[in-house]
């Protein structure tokens, strides 16, 4: 067996629904996989019973998945390290592991967000925290709702890296009969799509919680994609990324599915819950709650207008009454629709 064909050793940092699901995906792709988590009961259940009933009730994990509480041991022999921790905690989790990561290992970020205070994308946080070159980092994003994938429903995803070899290795580690990775060199575009779509899903959820229908949903999704593209183009992203799997594909899934935590939390807010109440009712991390502020800060620093994102920030963090959200979602001057790919300011 050649080194290229040898089974890969993979580690997933994060034992939530997405981290555990991606561990199962890589095991089904032929990897031996270790999941690291902080919760002792969850880790023990994964290792002993092959289940994670807290986050994936009713799902049996493949035999190739085990788990540990020891992050350094989990990382020490990994060929592929997948990071699925909350985006705002990534740096504190990763920095202590920098000297434990093998020199040949590649790292794939499953996180969706922009770091508060630094405005850094997650791939930048990963590379900086682990002290590795950007060529060893990939990001994965697409219409990838964890519950559906855990049930082995077919889907596709995008693996983006500045290094084709890194992207191909990550794609090899997760390709299976039901999970189809496509590679893409546009790390910026893929990553921004993953971060901002959560914010747009919050807006859709809030509007639906207020009783608004499919016209509003379609409008917010479509104009939300314009906001994502406007920010991405300002940062040098490829316009072709936005109508693809990582852009419109992920945006549609996250905004429409009741399995989306960001959409669900938005619905709770729209129905009158406070943010704290909605977080509890949602029962998991909705990345858009925190990343909406960092996304807006990044856009403001670049002079990019993002009215939907701004409206979400005002509702969640600045006490704007939800009844005033609708008027802010489309708060732009009247003009021709325009085409984002031209690079011109779009309405």
GROMACS .gro file of C-alpha atoms in nm:
model
  347
    1UNK     CA    1   0.000   0.000   0.000
    2UNK     CA    2   0.141   0.338  -0.100
    3UNK     CA    3   0.153   0.628   0.142
    4UNK     CA    4  -0.111   0.798  -0.073
    5UNK     CA    5  -0.349   0.503  -0.022
    6UNK     CA    6  -0.279   0.444   0.348
    7UNK     CA    7  -0.572   0.515   0.583
    8UNK     CA    8  -0.562   0.867   0.721
    9UNK     CA    9  -0.563   0.944   1.092
   10UNK     CA   10  -0.801   1.227   1.168
   11UNK     CA   11  -0.886   1.428   1.477
   12UNK     CA   12  -1.191   1.647   1.534
   13UNK     CA   13  -1.176   1.920   1.797
   14UNK     CA   14  -1.533   1.964   1.913
   15UNK     CA   15  -1.794   1.706   2.016
   16UNK     CA   16  -2.105   1.903   1.921
   17UNK     CA   17  -2.342   1.808   1.643
   18UNK     CA   18  -2.125   1.926   1.352
   19UNK     CA   19  -1.796   1.800   1.493
   20UNK     CA   20  -1.942   1.456   1.570
   21UNK     CA   21  -2.113   1.441   1.232
   22UNK     CA   22  -1.795   1.528   1.046
   23UNK     CA   23  -1.610   1.262   1.247
   24UNK     CA   24  -1.865   1.011   1.119
   25UNK     CA   25  -1.820   1.141   0.763
   26UNK     CA   26  -1.443   1.092   0.780
   27UNK     CA   27  -1.482   0.745   0.932
   28UNK     CA   28  -1.716   0.649   0.648
   29UNK     CA   29  -1.448   0.782   0.411
   30UNK     CA   30  -1.200   0.532   0.561
   31UNK     CA   31  -1.023   0.740   0.824
   32UNK     CA   32  -0.960   0.642   1.182
   33UNK     CA   33  -1.105   0.932   1.379
   34UNK     CA   34  -1.063   1.066   1.733
   35UNK     CA   35  -1.304   1.327   1.866
   36UNK     CA   36  -1.193   1.561   2.141
   37UNK     CA   37  -1.447   1.731   2.365
   38UNK     CA   38  -1.467   1.902   2.702
   39UNK     CA   39  -1.780   1.723   2.829
   40UNK     CA   40  -1.677   1.398   2.998
   41UNK     CA   41  -2.017   1.233   2.961
   42UNK     CA   42  -2.034   1.303   2.588
   43UNK     CA   43  -1.678   1.184   2.529
   44UNK     CA   44  -1.738   0.865   2.727
   45UNK     CA   45  -2.058   0.791   2.538
   46UNK     CA   46  -1.888   0.836   2.199
   47UNK     CA   47  -1.595   0.614   2.298
   48UNK     CA   48  -1.800   0.346   2.475
   49UNK     CA   49  -2.130   0.335   2.288
   50UNK     CA   50  -2.062   0.498   1.953
   51UNK     CA   51  -2.335   0.755   2.016
   52UNK     CA   52  -2.376   1.122   2.102
   53UNK     CA   53  -2.731   1.137   2.228
   54UNK     CA   54  -2.699   1.494   2.350
   55UNK     CA   55  -2.639   1.635   2.003
   56UNK     CA   56  -2.731   1.353   1.762
   57UNK     CA   57  -3.006   1.146   1.926
   58UNK     CA   58  -3.087   0.826   1.741
   59UNK     CA   59  -2.764   0.826   1.538
   60UNK     CA   60  -2.516   0.537   1.558
   61UNK     CA   61  -2.161   0.642   1.479
   62UNK     CA   62  -1.928   0.434   1.260
   63UNK     CA   63  -1.690   0.194   1.431
   64UNK     CA   64  -1.392   0.406   1.325
   65UNK     CA   65  -1.484   0.691   1.564
   66UNK     CA   66  -1.350   0.714   1.918
   67UNK     CA   67  -1.316   1.004   2.164
   68UNK     CA   68  -1.088   1.150   2.430
   69UNK     CA   69  -1.066   1.434   2.681
   70UNK     CA   70  -0.693   1.475   2.607
   71UNK     CA   71  -0.657   1.730   2.327
   72UNK     CA   72  -0.281   1.702   2.296
   73UNK     CA   73  -0.294   1.325   2.265
   74UNK     CA   74  -0.571   1.351   2.008
   75UNK     CA   75  -0.373   1.595   1.795
   76UNK     CA   76  -0.034   1.427   1.826
   77UNK     CA   77  -0.065   1.170   1.547
   78UNK     CA   78  -0.322   1.339   1.321
   79UNK     CA   79  -0.281   1.362   0.946
   80UNK     CA   80  -0.591   1.580   0.926
   81UNK     CA   81  -0.713   1.801   1.210
   82UNK     CA   82  -1.072   1.929   1.182
   83UNK     CA   83  -1.168   2.221   1.407
   84UNK     CA   84  -1.535   2.241   1.504
   85UNK     CA   85  -1.533   2.452   1.820
   86UNK     CA   86  -1.732   2.776   1.860
   87UNK     CA   87  -1.557   3.037   1.647
   88UNK     CA   88  -1.504   3.286   1.931
   89UNK     CA   89  -1.326   3.018   2.137
   90UNK     CA   90  -1.102   2.886   1.861
   91UNK     CA   91  -0.788   3.071   1.961
   92UNK     CA   92  -0.799   2.958   2.327
   93UNK     CA   93  -0.848   2.596   2.219
   94UNK     CA   94  -0.586   2.590   1.944
   95UNK     CA   95  -0.295   2.795   2.083
   96UNK     CA   96  -0.194   2.540   2.353
   97UNK     CA   97  -0.180   2.267   2.085
   98UNK     CA   98   0.062   2.437   1.847
   99UNK     CA   99   0.365   2.233   1.955
  100UNK     CA  100   0.167   1.906   1.955
  101UNK     CA  101   0.051   1.919   1.592
  102UNK     CA  102   0.263   1.701   1.359
  103UNK     CA  103   0.466   1.892   1.101
  104UNK     CA  104   0.294   1.711   0.814
  105UNK     CA  105  -0.065   1.759   0.934
  106UNK     CA  106  -0.318   1.977   0.756
  107UNK     CA  107  -0.598   2.158   0.937
  108UNK     CA  108  -0.954   2.209   0.813
  109UNK     CA  109  -1.176   2.470   0.972
  110UNK     CA  110  -1.541   2.371   1.006
  111UNK     CA  111  -1.614   2.697   1.188
  112UNK     CA  112  -1.835   2.975   1.055
  113UNK     CA  113  -1.756   3.320   1.184
  114UNK     CA  114  -1.528   3.622   1.207
  115UNK     CA  115  -1.332   3.674   1.528
  116UNK     CA  116  -1.444   3.960   1.747
  117UNK     CA  117  -1.185   4.233   1.811
  118UNK     CA  118  -0.948   4.114   1.536
  119UNK     CA  119  -1.195   4.082   1.241
  120UNK     CA  120  -0.995   3.777   1.134
  121UNK     CA  121  -1.149   3.493   0.939
  122UNK     CA  122  -1.128   3.149   1.100
  123UNK     CA  123  -0.857   3.024   0.866
  124UNK     CA  124  -0.643   3.318   0.976
  125UNK     CA  125  -0.712   3.241   1.342
  126UNK     CA  126  -0.621   2.875   1.285
  127UNK     CA  127  -0.293   2.951   1.110
  128UNK     CA  128  -0.192   3.211   1.367
  129UNK     CA  129  -0.292   3.008   1.672
  130UNK     CA  130  -0.124   2.687   1.556
  131UNK     CA  131   0.175   2.876   1.410
  132UNK     CA  132   0.148   2.708   1.071
  133UNK     CA  133   0.161   2.837   0.715
  134UNK     CA  134  -0.169   2.920   0.547
  135UNK     CA  135  -0.097   2.654   0.286
  136UNK     CA  136  -0.163   2.388   0.550
  137UNK     CA  137  -0.511   2.524   0.626
  138UNK     CA  138  -0.837   2.450   0.448
  139UNK     CA  139  -1.194   2.561   0.512
  140UNK     CA  140  -1.505   2.353   0.452
  141UNK     CA  141  -1.844   2.502   0.382
  142UNK     CA  142  -2.162   2.419   0.196
  143UNK     CA  143  -2.524   2.312   0.244
  144UNK     CA  144  -2.420   2.087   0.531
  145UNK     CA  145  -2.687   2.062   0.801
  146UNK     CA  146  -2.542   1.821   1.054
  147UNK     CA  147  -2.854   1.619   1.129
  148UNK     CA  148  -2.921   1.535   0.764
  149UNK     CA  149  -2.559   1.436   0.702
  150UNK     CA  150  -2.557   1.220   1.017
  151UNK     CA  151  -2.852   1.038   0.861
  152UNK     CA  152  -2.635   0.991   0.549
  153UNK     CA  153  -2.855   1.202   0.327
  154UNK     CA  154  -2.662   1.305   0.011
  155UNK     CA  155  -2.498   1.646   0.003
  156UNK     CA  156  -2.199   1.828  -0.142
  157UNK     CA  157  -1.953   2.069   0.011
  158UNK     CA  158  -1.662   2.294  -0.080
  159UNK     CA  159  -1.307   2.248   0.049
  160UNK     CA  160  -1.108   2.566  -0.005
  161UNK     CA  161  -0.735   2.618   0.041
  162UNK     CA  162  -0.456   2.822  -0.112
  163UNK     CA  163  -0.280   2.486  -0.158
  164UNK     CA  164  -0.436   2.237  -0.397
  165UNK     CA  165  -0.250   1.953  -0.221
  166UNK     CA  166  -0.408   2.050   0.113
  167UNK     CA  167  -0.754   2.077  -0.041
  168UNK     CA  168  -0.716   1.740  -0.211
  169UNK     CA  169  -0.603   1.572   0.112
  170UNK     CA  170  -0.901   1.708   0.305
  171UNK     CA  171  -1.133   1.607   0.020
  172UNK     CA  172  -0.990   1.256   0.030
  173UNK     CA  173  -1.047   1.242   0.407
  174UNK     CA  174  -1.420   1.316   0.377
  175UNK     CA  175  -1.536   1.186   0.038
  176UNK     CA  176  -1.797   0.913   0.060
  177UNK     CA  177  -2.106   0.782  -0.116
  178UNK     CA  178  -2.321   1.053   0.043
  179UNK     CA  179  -2.071   1.338   0.100
  180UNK     CA  180  -1.920   1.494  -0.213
  181UNK     CA  181  -1.640   1.751  -0.169
  182UNK     CA  182  -1.545   1.999  -0.442
  183UNK     CA  183  -1.218   2.190  -0.415
  184UNK     CA  184  -1.182   2.565  -0.460
  185UNK     CA  185  -0.886   2.803  -0.418
  186UNK     CA  186  -1.109   3.093  -0.302
  187UNK     CA  187  -1.061   3.070   0.074
  188UNK     CA  188  -1.185   3.425   0.134
  189UNK     CA  189  -1.509   3.381  -0.056
  190UNK     CA  190  -1.594   3.039   0.084
  191UNK     CA  191  -1.519   3.150   0.438
  192UNK     CA  192  -1.722   3.472   0.419
  193UNK     CA  193  -2.017   3.283   0.275
  194UNK     CA  194  -2.008   3.051   0.575
  195UNK     CA  195  -1.984   3.335   0.824
  196UNK     CA  196  -2.241   3.577   0.686
  197UNK     CA  197  -2.506   3.321   0.590
  198UNK     CA  198  -2.566   3.263   0.962
  199UNK     CA  199  -2.649   3.632   1.004
  200UNK     CA  200  -2.889   3.624   0.710
  201UNK     CA  201  -3.052   3.311   0.856
  202UNK     CA  202  -3.113   3.503   1.179
  203UNK     CA  203  -3.286   3.777   0.980
  204UNK     CA  204  -3.503   3.521   0.798
  205UNK     CA  205  -3.590   3.350   1.125
  206UNK     CA  206  -3.682   3.676   1.296
  207UNK     CA  207  -3.904   3.779   1.006
  208UNK     CA  208  -4.079   3.440   1.004
  209UNK     CA  209  -4.123   3.461   1.380
  210UNK     CA  210  -4.310   3.787   1.316
  211UNK     CA  211  -4.542   3.606   1.074
  212UNK     CA  212  -4.388   3.719   0.746
  213UNK     CA  213  -4.407   3.476   0.455
  214UNK     CA  214  -4.212   3.339   0.162
  215UNK     CA  215  -4.188   3.665  -0.030
  216UNK     CA  216  -3.999   3.818   0.260
  217UNK     CA  217  -3.785   3.508   0.301
  218UNK     CA  218  -3.689   3.503  -0.068
  219UNK     CA  219  -3.615   3.874  -0.063
  220UNK     CA  220  -3.393   3.854   0.245
  221UNK     CA  221  -3.207   3.549   0.111
  222UNK     CA  222  -3.146   3.711  -0.227
  223UNK     CA  223  -3.042   4.046  -0.087
  224UNK     CA  224  -2.841   3.865   0.179
  225UNK     CA  225  -2.638   3.699  -0.094
  226UNK     CA  226  -2.570   4.046  -0.236
  227UNK     CA  227  -2.437   4.156   0.103
  228UNK     CA  228  -2.212   3.850   0.124
  229UNK     CA  229  -2.081   3.910  -0.227
  230UNK     CA  230  -2.030   4.282  -0.169
  231UNK     CA  231  -1.813   4.211   0.136
  232UNK     CA  232  -1.632   3.926  -0.035
  233UNK     CA  233  -1.545   4.126  -0.344
  234UNK     CA  234  -1.409   4.404  -0.125
  235UNK     CA  235  -1.171   4.146   0.024
  236UNK     CA  236  -1.067   4.001  -0.312
  237UNK     CA  237  -1.294   3.696  -0.332
  238UNK     CA  238  -1.391   3.529  -0.661
  239UNK     CA  239  -1.740   3.631  -0.780
  240UNK     CA  240  -1.805   3.276  -0.903
  241UNK     CA  241  -1.802   3.147  -0.545
  242UNK     CA  242  -2.123   3.322  -0.440
  243UNK     CA  243  -2.380   3.145  -0.662
  244UNK     CA  244  -2.218   2.808  -0.581
  245UNK     CA  245  -2.248   2.551  -0.302
  246UNK     CA  246  -2.069   2.761  -0.041
  247UNK     CA  247  -2.272   3.069  -0.129
  248UNK     CA  248  -2.631   3.027  -0.241
  249UNK     CA  249  -2.634   2.656  -0.158
  250UNK     CA  250  -2.541   2.702   0.207
  251UNK     CA  251  -2.751   3.017   0.238
  252UNK     CA  252  -3.066   2.838   0.119
  253UNK     CA  253  -3.018   2.543   0.352
  254UNK     CA  254  -2.942   2.755   0.658
  255UNK     CA  255  -3.223   3.004   0.601
  256UNK     CA  256  -3.493   2.748   0.523
  257UNK     CA  257  -3.430   2.452   0.751
  258UNK     CA  258  -3.575   2.413   1.102
  259UNK     CA  259  -3.253   2.220   1.180
  260UNK     CA  260  -3.055   2.544   1.145
  261UNK     CA  261  -2.981   2.684   1.490
  262UNK     CA  262  -2.942   3.037   1.354
  263UNK     CA  263  -3.281   3.021   1.181
  264UNK     CA  264  -3.439   2.866   1.491
  265UNK     CA  265  -3.296   3.127   1.725
  266UNK     CA  266  -3.419   3.400   1.494
  267UNK     CA  267  -3.771   3.257   1.504
  268UNK     CA  268  -3.762   3.263   1.885
  269UNK     CA  269  -3.654   3.627   1.880
  270UNK     CA  270  -3.927   3.712   1.632
  271UNK     CA  271  -4.185   3.553   1.860
  272UNK     CA  272  -4.084   3.778   2.146
  273UNK     CA  273  -3.814   3.596   2.342
  274UNK     CA  274  -3.516   3.783   2.479
  275UNK     CA  275  -3.177   3.686   2.339
  276UNK     CA  276  -3.090   3.489   2.653
  277UNK     CA  277  -3.420   3.304   2.638
  278UNK     CA  278  -3.374   3.228   2.270
  279UNK     CA  279  -3.023   3.090   2.324
  280UNK     CA  280  -3.155   2.849   2.588
  281UNK     CA  281  -3.454   2.747   2.376
  282UNK     CA  282  -3.232   2.683   2.073
  283UNK     CA  283  -3.012   2.448   2.273
  284UNK     CA  284  -2.685   2.497   2.086
  285UNK     CA  285  -2.440   2.749   1.950
  286UNK     CA  286  -2.589   2.986   1.692
  287UNK     CA  287  -2.271   3.139   1.552
  288UNK     CA  288  -2.446   3.435   1.396
  289UNK     CA  289  -2.535   3.581   1.734
  290UNK     CA  290  -2.177   3.683   1.802
  291UNK     CA  291  -2.035   3.693   1.452
  292UNK     CA  292  -2.294   3.944   1.329
  293UNK     CA  293  -2.106   4.212   1.523
  294UNK     CA  294  -1.766   4.113   1.389
  295UNK     CA  295  -1.899   4.085   1.035
  296UNK     CA  296  -2.050   4.433   1.060
  297UNK     CA  297  -1.728   4.571   1.207
  298UNK     CA  298  -1.529   4.422   0.919
  299UNK     CA  299  -1.771   4.564   0.664
  300UNK     CA  300  -1.765   4.908   0.828
  301UNK     CA  301  -1.385   4.911   0.821
  302UNK     CA  302  -1.401   4.849   0.446
  303UNK     CA  303  -1.680   5.097   0.378
  304UNK     CA  304  -1.917   4.817   0.271
  305UNK     CA  305  -2.288   4.869   0.341
  306UNK     CA  306  -2.471   4.566   0.486
  307UNK     CA  307  -2.821   4.674   0.591
  308UNK     CA  308  -2.949   4.325   0.677
  309UNK     CA  309  -2.648   4.251   0.895
  310UNK     CA  310  -2.681   4.592   1.059
  311UNK     CA  311  -3.048   4.529   1.133
  312UNK     CA  312  -2.970   4.194   1.297
  313UNK     CA  313  -2.703   4.356   1.516
  314UNK     CA  314  -2.947   4.625   1.624
  315UNK     CA  315  -3.218   4.374   1.716
  316UNK     CA  316  -2.991   4.130   1.900
  317UNK     CA  317  -2.747   4.366   2.068
  318UNK     CA  318  -2.884   4.720   2.063
  319UNK     CA  319  -3.242   4.669   2.186
  320UNK     CA  320  -3.411   4.755   1.858
  321UNK     CA  321  -3.775   4.633   1.877
  322UNK     CA  322  -3.831   4.341   1.639
  323UNK     CA  323  -4.130   4.519   1.487
  324UNK     CA  324  -3.886   4.770   1.338
  325UNK     CA  325  -3.672   4.504   1.172
  326UNK     CA  326  -3.867   4.489   0.846
  327UNK     CA  327  -3.805   4.855   0.769
  328UNK     CA  328  -3.430   4.811   0.811
  329UNK     CA  329  -3.383   4.490   0.610
  330UNK     CA  330  -3.408   4.674   0.280
  331UNK     CA  331  -3.289   5.016   0.393
  332UNK     CA  332  -3.115   5.113   0.071
  333UNK     CA  333  -3.178   5.391  -0.181
  334UNK     CA  334  -3.405   5.299  -0.473
  335UNK     CA  335  -3.198   5.204  -0.776
  336UNK     CA  336  -3.157   4.942  -1.046
  337UNK     CA  337  -3.088   4.595  -0.912
  338UNK     CA  338  -2.740   4.577  -1.067
  339UNK     CA  339  -2.499   4.288  -1.084
  340UNK     CA  340  -2.261   4.215  -0.798
  341UNK     CA  341  -2.000   4.060  -1.022
  342UNK     CA  342  -1.935   4.392  -1.193
  343UNK     CA  343  -1.776   4.515  -0.872
  344UNK     CA  344  -1.997   4.824  -0.875
  345UNK     CA  345  -2.184   4.934  -0.566
  346UNK     CA  346  -2.507   4.737  -0.573
  347UNK     CA  347  -2.843   4.827  -0.427
   0.00000   0.00000   0.00000
